[in-house]
Amino acid sequence: YIIYSPSTDQYHIGQTKDLRISLWQHNAKTNPATAAGKPWEVKFTQQFNTRNEALSLEMKLKNRNREQIEEII
């Protein structure tokens, strides 16, 4: 998934079994890496059959620059 924080103008890329819970955690400031960004908005999601597939996409996305990420969303 890709989430976006308008308050910090930053994107965060991750993978999860339950996006609803992860988004709540980001907005509840339970994750130190995203605590300053509240509120976070979902910009992109994709479902996979295996966690390995999700991790593979996550790593590819994390190696892209902002312009490339914005083309995806």
Short mmCIF file of C-alpha atoms in Angstrom, two decimals:
data_model
loop_
_atom_site.label_atom_id
_atom_site.label_comp_id
_atom_site.label_asym_id
_atom_site.label_seq_id
_atom_site.Cartn_x
_atom_site.Cartn_y
_atom_site.Cartn_z
CA TYR A 1 0.00 0.00 0.00
CA ILE A 2 0.94 3.63 -0.37
CA ILE A 3 -0.41 6.17 2.08
CA TYR A 4 0.04 9.94 1.94
CA SER A 5 0.23 12.61 4.62
CA PRO A 6 -0.93 16.06 3.50
CA SER A 7 0.44 17.57 6.70
CA THR A 8 4.02 16.46 5.97
CA ASP A 9 3.65 16.01 2.18
CA GLN A 10 5.18 12.53 2.44
CA TYR A 11 4.36 9.06 1.19
CA HIS A 12 4.77 5.85 3.19
CA ILE A 13 4.96 2.44 1.53
CA GLY A 14 4.15 -0.80 3.30
CA GLN A 15 2.41 -4.17 3.18
CA THR A 16 -0.09 -5.69 5.56
CA LYS A 17 -2.74 -8.34 5.97
CA ASP A 18 -5.29 -5.75 7.09
CA LEU A 19 -4.99 -2.26 5.65
CA ARG A 20 -7.80 -0.94 7.83
CA ILE A 21 -5.85 -1.80 10.99
CA SER A 22 -2.55 -0.52 9.59
CA LEU A 23 -4.10 2.80 8.59
CA TRP A 24 -5.63 3.14 12.05
CA GLN A 25 -2.19 2.47 13.60
CA HIS A 26 -0.53 5.10 11.43
CA ASN A 27 -3.20 7.65 12.32
CA ALA A 28 -3.12 6.69 16.01
CA LYS A 29 0.62 7.48 16.01
CA THR A 30 1.58 3.98 17.17
CA ASN A 31 4.26 3.77 14.46
CA PRO A 32 7.18 6.14 15.22
CA ALA A 33 8.13 6.34 11.52
CA THR A 34 4.75 7.84 10.62
CA ALA A 35 3.64 9.49 13.87
CA ALA A 36 4.22 13.04 12.62
CA GLY A 37 2.16 12.52 9.48
CA LYS A 38 -1.36 12.25 10.82
CA PRO A 39 -3.75 12.18 9.02
CA TRP A 40 -2.70 9.50 6.52
CA GLU A 41 -4.76 8.78 3.40
CA VAL A 42 -4.69 5.60 1.32
CA LYS A 43 -3.52 6.35 -2.22
CA PHE A 44 -2.76 2.89 -3.64
CA THR A 45 -3.48 -0.72 -2.74
CA GLN A 46 -2.93 -4.04 -4.44
CA GLN A 47 -3.81 -7.50 -3.19
CA PHE A 48 -1.59 -10.56 -3.63
CA ASN A 49 -1.97 -14.28 -3.06
CA THR A 50 1.26 -14.53 -1.06
CA ARG A 51 3.17 -12.32 1.33
CA ASN A 52 6.33 -12.79 -0.75
CA GLU A 53 4.60 -11.15 -3.71
CA ALA A 54 3.54 -8.23 -1.52
CA LEU A 55 7.04 -7.84 -0.08
CA SER A 56 8.51 -7.88 -3.57
CA LEU A 57 6.30 -4.99 -4.69
CA GLU A 58 6.98 -3.11 -1.46
CA MET A 59 10.74 -3.28 -2.06
CA LYS A 60 10.34 -2.18 -5.68
CA LEU A 61 8.20 0.78 -4.65
CA LYS A 62 10.62 1.81 -1.91
CA ASN A 63 13.36 2.04 -4.56
CA ARG A 64 11.38 4.52 -6.65
CA ASN A 65 11.51 8.28 -6.41
CA ARG A 66 8.55 10.51 -5.63
CA GLU A 67 7.75 11.20 -9.28
CA GLN A 68 7.62 7.48 -10.07
CA ILE A 69 5.42 6.81 -7.03
CA GLU A 70 3.01 9.54 -8.09
CA GLU A 71 2.76 8.00 -11.57
CA ILE A 72 1.61 4.75 -9.93
CA ILE A 73 -1.07 6.35 -7.81
#
